[in-house]
PDB file of C-alpha atoms in Angstrom:
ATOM      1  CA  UNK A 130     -25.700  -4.680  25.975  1.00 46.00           C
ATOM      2  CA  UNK A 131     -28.632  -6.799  24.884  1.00 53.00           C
ATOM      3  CA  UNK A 132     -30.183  -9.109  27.210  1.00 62.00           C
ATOM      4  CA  UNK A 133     -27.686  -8.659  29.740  1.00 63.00           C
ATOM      5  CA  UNK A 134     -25.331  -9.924  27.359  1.00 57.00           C
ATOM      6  CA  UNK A 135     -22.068  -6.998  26.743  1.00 58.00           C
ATOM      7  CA  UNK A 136     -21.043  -6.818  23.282  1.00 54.00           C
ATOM      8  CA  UNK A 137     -17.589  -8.289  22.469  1.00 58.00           C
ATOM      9  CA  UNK A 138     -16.242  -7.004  19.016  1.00 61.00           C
ATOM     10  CA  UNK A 139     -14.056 -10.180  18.482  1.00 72.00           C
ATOM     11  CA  UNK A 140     -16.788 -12.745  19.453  1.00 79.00           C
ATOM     12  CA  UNK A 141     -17.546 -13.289  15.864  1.00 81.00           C
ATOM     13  CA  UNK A 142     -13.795 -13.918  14.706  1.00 81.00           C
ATOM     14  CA  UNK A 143     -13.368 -16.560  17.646  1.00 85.00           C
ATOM     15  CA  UNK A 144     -16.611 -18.263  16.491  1.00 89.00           C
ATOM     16  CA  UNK A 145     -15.244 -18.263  13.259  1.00 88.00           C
ATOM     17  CA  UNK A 146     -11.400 -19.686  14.819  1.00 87.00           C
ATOM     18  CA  UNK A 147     -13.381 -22.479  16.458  1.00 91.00           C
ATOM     19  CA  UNK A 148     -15.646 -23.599  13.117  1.00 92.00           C
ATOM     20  CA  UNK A 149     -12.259 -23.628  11.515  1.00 89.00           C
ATOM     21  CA  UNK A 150     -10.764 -25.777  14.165  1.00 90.00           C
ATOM     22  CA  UNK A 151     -13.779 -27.757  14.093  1.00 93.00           C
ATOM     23  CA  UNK A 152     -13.800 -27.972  10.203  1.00 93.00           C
ATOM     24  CA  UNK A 153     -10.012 -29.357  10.198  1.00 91.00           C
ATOM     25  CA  UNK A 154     -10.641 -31.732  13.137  1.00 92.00           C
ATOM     26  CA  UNK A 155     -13.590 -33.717  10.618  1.00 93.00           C
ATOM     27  CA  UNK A 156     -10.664 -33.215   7.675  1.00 93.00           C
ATOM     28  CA  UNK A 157      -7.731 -34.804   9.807  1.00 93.00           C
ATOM     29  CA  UNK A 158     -10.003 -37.901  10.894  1.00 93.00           C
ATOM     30  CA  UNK A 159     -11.282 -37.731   7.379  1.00 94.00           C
ATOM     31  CA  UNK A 160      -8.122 -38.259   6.184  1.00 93.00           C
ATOM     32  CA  UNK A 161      -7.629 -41.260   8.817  1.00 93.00           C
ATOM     33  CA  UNK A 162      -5.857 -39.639  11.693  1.00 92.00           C
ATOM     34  CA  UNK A 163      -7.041 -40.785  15.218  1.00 90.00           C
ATOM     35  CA  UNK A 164      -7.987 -38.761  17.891  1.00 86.00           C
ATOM     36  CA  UNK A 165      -4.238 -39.504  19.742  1.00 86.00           C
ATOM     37  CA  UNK A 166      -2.904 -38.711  16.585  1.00 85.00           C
ATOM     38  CA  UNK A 167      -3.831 -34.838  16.796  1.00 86.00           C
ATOM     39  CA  UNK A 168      -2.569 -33.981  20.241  1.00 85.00           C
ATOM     40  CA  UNK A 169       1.412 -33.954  19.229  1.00 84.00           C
ATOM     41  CA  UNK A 170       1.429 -33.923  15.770  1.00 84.00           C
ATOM     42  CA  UNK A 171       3.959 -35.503  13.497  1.00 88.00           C
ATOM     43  CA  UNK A 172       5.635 -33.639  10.775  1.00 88.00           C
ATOM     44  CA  UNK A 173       3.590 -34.854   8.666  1.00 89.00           C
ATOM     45  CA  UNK A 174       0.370 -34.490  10.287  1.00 90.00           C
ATOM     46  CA  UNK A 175       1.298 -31.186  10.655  1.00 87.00           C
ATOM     47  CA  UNK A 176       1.786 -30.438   7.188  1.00 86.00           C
ATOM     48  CA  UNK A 177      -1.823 -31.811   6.271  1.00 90.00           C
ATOM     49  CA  UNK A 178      -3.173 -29.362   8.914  1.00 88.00           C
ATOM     50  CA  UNK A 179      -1.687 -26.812   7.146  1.00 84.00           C
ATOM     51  CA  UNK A 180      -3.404 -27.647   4.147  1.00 87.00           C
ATOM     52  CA  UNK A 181      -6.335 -28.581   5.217  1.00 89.00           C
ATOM     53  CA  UNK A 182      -6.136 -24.127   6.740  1.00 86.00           C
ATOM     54  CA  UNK A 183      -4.751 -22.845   4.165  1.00 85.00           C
ATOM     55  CA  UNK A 184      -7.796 -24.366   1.433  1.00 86.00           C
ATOM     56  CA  UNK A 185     -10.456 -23.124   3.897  1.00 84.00           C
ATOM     57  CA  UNK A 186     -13.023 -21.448   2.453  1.00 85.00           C
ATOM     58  CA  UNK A 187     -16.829 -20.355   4.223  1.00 86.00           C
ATOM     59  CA  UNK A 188     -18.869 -17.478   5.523  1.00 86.00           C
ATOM     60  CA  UNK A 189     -18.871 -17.287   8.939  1.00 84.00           C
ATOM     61  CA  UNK A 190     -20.085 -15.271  11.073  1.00 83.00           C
ATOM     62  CA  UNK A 191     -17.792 -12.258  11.068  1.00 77.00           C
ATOM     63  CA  UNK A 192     -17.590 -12.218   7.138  1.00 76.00           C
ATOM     64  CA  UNK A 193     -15.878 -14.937   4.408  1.00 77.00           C
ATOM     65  CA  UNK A 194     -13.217 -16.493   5.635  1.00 82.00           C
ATOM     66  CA  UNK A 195     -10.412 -17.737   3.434  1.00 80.00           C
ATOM     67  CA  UNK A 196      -7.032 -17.419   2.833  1.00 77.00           C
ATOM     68  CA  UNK A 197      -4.450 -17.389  -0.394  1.00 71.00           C
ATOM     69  CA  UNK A 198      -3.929 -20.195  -2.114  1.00 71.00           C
ATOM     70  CA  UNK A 199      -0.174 -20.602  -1.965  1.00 70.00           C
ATOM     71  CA  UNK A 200       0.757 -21.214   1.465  1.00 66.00           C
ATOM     72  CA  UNK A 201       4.431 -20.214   1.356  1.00 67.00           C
ATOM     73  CA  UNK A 202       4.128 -16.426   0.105  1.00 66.00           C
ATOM     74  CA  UNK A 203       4.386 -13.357   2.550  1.00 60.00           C
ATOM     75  CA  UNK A 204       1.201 -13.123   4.541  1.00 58.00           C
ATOM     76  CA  UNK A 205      -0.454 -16.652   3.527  1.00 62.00           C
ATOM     77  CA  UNK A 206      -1.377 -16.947   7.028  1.00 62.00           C
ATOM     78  CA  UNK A 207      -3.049 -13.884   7.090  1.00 64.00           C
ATOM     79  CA  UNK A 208      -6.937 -14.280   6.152  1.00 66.00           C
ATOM     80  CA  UNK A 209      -8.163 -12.698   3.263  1.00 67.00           C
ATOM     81  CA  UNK A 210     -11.288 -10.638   4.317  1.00 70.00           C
ATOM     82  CA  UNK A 211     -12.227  -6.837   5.445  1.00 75.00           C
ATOM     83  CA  UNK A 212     -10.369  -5.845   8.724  1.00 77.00           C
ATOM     84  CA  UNK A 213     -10.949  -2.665  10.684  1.00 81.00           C
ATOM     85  CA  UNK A 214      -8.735  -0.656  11.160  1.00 86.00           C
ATOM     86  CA  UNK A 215      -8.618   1.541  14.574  1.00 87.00           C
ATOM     87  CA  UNK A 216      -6.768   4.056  15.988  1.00 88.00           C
ATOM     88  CA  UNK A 217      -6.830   4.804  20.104  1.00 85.00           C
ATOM     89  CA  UNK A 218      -5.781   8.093  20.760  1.00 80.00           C
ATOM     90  CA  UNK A 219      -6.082   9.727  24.372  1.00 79.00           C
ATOM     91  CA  UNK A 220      -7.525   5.775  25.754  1.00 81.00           C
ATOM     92  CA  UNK A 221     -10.425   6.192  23.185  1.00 84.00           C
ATOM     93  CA  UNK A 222     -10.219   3.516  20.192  1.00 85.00           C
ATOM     94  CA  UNK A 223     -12.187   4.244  17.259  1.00 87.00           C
ATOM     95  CA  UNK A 224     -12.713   2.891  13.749  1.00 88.00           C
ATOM     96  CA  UNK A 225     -10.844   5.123  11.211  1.00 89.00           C
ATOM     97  CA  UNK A 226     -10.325   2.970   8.111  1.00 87.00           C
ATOM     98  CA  UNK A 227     -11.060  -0.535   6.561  1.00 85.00           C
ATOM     99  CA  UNK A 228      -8.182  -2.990   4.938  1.00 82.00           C
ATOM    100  CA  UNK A 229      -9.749  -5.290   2.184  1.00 77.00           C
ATOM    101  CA  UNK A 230      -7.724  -8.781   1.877  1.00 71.00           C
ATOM    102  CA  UNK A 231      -8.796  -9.471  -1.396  1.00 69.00           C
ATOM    103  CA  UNK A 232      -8.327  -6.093  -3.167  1.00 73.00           C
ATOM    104  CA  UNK A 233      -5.099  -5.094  -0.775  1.00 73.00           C
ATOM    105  CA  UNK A 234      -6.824  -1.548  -0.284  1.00 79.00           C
ATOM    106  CA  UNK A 235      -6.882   0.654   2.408  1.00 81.00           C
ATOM    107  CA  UNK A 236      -9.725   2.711   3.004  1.00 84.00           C
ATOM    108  CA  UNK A 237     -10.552   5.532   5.450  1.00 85.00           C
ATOM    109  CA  UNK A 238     -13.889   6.180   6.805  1.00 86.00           C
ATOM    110  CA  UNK A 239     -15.273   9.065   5.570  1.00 86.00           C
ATOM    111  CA  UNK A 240     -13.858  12.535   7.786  1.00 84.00           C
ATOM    112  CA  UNK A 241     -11.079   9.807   9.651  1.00 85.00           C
ATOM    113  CA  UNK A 242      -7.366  10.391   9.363  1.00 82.00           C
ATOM    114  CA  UNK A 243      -4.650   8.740  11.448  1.00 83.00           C
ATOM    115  CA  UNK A 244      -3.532  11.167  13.915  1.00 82.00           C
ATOM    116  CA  UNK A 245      -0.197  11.229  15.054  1.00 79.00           C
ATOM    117  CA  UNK A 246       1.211  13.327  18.302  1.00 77.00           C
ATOM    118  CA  UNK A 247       2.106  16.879  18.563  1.00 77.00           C
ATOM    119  CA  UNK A 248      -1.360  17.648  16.086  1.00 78.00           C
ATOM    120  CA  UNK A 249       0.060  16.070  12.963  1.00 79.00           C
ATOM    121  CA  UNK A 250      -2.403  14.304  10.345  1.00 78.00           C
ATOM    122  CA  UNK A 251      -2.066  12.039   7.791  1.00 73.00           C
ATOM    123  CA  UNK A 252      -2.580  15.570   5.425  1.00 72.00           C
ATOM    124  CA  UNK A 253       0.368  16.829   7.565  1.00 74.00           C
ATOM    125  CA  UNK A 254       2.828  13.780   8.914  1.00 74.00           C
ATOM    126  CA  UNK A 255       5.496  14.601  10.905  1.00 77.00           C
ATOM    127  CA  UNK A 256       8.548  15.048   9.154  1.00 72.00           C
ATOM    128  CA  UNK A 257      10.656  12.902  11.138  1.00 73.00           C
ATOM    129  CA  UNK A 258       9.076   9.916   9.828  1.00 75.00           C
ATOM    130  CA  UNK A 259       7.690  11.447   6.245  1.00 76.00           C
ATOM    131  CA  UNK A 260       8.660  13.209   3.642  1.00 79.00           C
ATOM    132  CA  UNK A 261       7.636  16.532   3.173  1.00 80.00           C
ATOM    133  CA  UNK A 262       5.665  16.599  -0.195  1.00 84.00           C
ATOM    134  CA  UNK A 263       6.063  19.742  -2.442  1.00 85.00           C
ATOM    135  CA  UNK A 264       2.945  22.037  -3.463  1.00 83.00           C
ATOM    136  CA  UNK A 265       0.821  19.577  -5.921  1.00 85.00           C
ATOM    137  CA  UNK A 266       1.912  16.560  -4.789  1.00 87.00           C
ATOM    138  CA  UNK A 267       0.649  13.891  -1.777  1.00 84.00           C
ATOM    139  CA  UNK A 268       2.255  11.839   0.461  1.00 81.00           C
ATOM    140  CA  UNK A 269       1.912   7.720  -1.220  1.00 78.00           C
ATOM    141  CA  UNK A 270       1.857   5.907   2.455  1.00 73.00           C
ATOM    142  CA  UNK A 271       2.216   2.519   0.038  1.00 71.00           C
ATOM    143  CA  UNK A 272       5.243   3.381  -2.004  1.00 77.00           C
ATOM    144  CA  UNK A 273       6.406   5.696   0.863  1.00 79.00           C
ATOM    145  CA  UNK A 274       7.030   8.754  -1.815  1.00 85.00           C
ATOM    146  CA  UNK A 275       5.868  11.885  -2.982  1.00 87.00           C
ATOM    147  CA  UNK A 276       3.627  11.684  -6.104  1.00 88.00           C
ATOM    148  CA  UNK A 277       1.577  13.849  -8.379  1.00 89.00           C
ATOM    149  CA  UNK A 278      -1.952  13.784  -9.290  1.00 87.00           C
ATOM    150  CA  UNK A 279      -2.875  11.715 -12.164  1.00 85.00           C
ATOM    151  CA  UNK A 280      -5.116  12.382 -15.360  1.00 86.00           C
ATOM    152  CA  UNK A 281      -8.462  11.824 -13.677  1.00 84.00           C
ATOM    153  CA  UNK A 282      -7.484  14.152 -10.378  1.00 84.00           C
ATOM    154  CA  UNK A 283      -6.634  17.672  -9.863  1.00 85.00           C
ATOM    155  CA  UNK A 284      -4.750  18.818  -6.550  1.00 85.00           C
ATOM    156  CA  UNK A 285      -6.875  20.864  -4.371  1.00 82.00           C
ATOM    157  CA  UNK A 286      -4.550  23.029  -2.160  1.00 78.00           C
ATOM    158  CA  UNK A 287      -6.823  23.466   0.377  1.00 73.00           C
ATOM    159  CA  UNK A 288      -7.212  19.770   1.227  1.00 73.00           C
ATOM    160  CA  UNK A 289      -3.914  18.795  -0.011  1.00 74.00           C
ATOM    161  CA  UNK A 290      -5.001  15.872  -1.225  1.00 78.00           C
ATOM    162  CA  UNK A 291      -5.824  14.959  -5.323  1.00 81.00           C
ATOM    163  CA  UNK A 292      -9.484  15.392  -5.357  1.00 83.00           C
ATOM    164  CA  UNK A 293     -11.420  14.057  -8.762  1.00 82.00           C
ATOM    165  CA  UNK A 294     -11.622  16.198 -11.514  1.00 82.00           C
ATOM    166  CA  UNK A 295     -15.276  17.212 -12.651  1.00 81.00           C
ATOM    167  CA  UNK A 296     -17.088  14.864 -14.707  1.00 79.00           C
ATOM    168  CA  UNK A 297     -15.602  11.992 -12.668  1.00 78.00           C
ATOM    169  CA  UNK A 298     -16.099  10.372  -9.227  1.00 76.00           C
ATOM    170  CA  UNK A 299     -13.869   8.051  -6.778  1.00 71.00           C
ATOM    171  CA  UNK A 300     -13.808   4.611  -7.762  1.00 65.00           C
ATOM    172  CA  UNK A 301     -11.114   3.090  -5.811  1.00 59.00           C
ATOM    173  CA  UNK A 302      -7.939   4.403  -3.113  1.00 53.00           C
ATOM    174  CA  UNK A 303      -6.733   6.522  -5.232  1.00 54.00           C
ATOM    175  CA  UNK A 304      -8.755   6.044  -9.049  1.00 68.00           C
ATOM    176  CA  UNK A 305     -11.230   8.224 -10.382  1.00 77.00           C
ATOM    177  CA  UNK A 306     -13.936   6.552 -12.618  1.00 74.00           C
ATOM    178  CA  UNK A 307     -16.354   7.791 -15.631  1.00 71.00           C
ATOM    179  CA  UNK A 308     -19.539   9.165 -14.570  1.00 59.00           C
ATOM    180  CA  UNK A 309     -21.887   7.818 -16.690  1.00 53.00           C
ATOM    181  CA  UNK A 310     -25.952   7.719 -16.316  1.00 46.00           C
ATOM    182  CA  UNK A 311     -26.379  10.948 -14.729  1.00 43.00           C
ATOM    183  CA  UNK A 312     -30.241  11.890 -14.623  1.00 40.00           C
ATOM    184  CA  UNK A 313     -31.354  15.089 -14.958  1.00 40.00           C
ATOM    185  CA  UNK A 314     -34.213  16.743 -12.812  1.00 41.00           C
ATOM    186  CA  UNK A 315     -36.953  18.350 -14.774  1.00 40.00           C
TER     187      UNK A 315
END
């Protein structure tokens, strides 16, 4: 708490919500709707308010906030951005990962895992809900299969994960790049 004032992770998004708001309110009496107008909206003044969302586009203050372009696909509403992703376990909620709108990639924080009860991992899901992968091959949470390495990783037993091979480094979720530029020390 600074200045008395108590940190509130969300503030930021609801500043954000209400610029929106305020943003669409100008739009709507741009587009010649009166103040009446916007308190029980028609059908059709409903439908320009949906436009008028869906083509927002700034920075705000908790990031840029925009959303896809075609308003009638699966997760149009959803805004396209960086989201945190937490885990509380035992009444303690902590960051563990990130979710990237405009890439559609999951990323945990470095040493994080989604825990699950009874001591299983994301390394080691319970069964129940998971399939059991066989030696050399990890659990894809995205295609919900088993899959092998590929060319740029080698399986490393001990972290049963695909780690990258040498001579390359991790350039994505689950993409090993080229190192190139490497400086030697003299």
């Amino acid at each position: 708490a600074s200045r008395g004032v108590a940190y509130q992770s969300d503030a930021s998004a609801a500043a954000d919500a209400i610029c929106m708001f305020a943003m669409a309110f100008n739009a709507m009496v741009d587009k010649n709707y009166a103040t009446e107008d916007l308190e029980e909206l028609s059908e059709a003044a409903f439908s320009d308010l949906l436009a008028i969302f869906q083509s927002t586009s700034f920075e705000g203050l908790s990031g840029s906030v925009a959303f896809p372009k075609n308003g009638a696909t699966y997760g149009a509403g959803d805004r396209i951005g960086t989201v945190a992703i937490n885990q509380t376990v035992d009444r303690v909620s902590s960051q563990v990962g990130t979710f990237d709108g405009h890439t559609l990639e999951m990323t945990m924080d470095p040493g994080k895992s989604f825990l699950f009860p009874d001591g299983y991992t994301q390394a080691n899901p319970p069964s129940g809900l998971f399939e059991k992968c066989d030696s050399g091959k990890v659990y894809d949470y995205s295609s919900n299969s088993c899959v092998g390495c590929s060319d740029t990783t080698i399986y490393v037993d001990c972290a049963d994960a695909c780690l990258c091979r040498a001579g390359y480094f991790q350039s994505g979720r689950f993409e090993c790049g080229v190192t190139t530029g490497m400086v030697k020390k003299k």
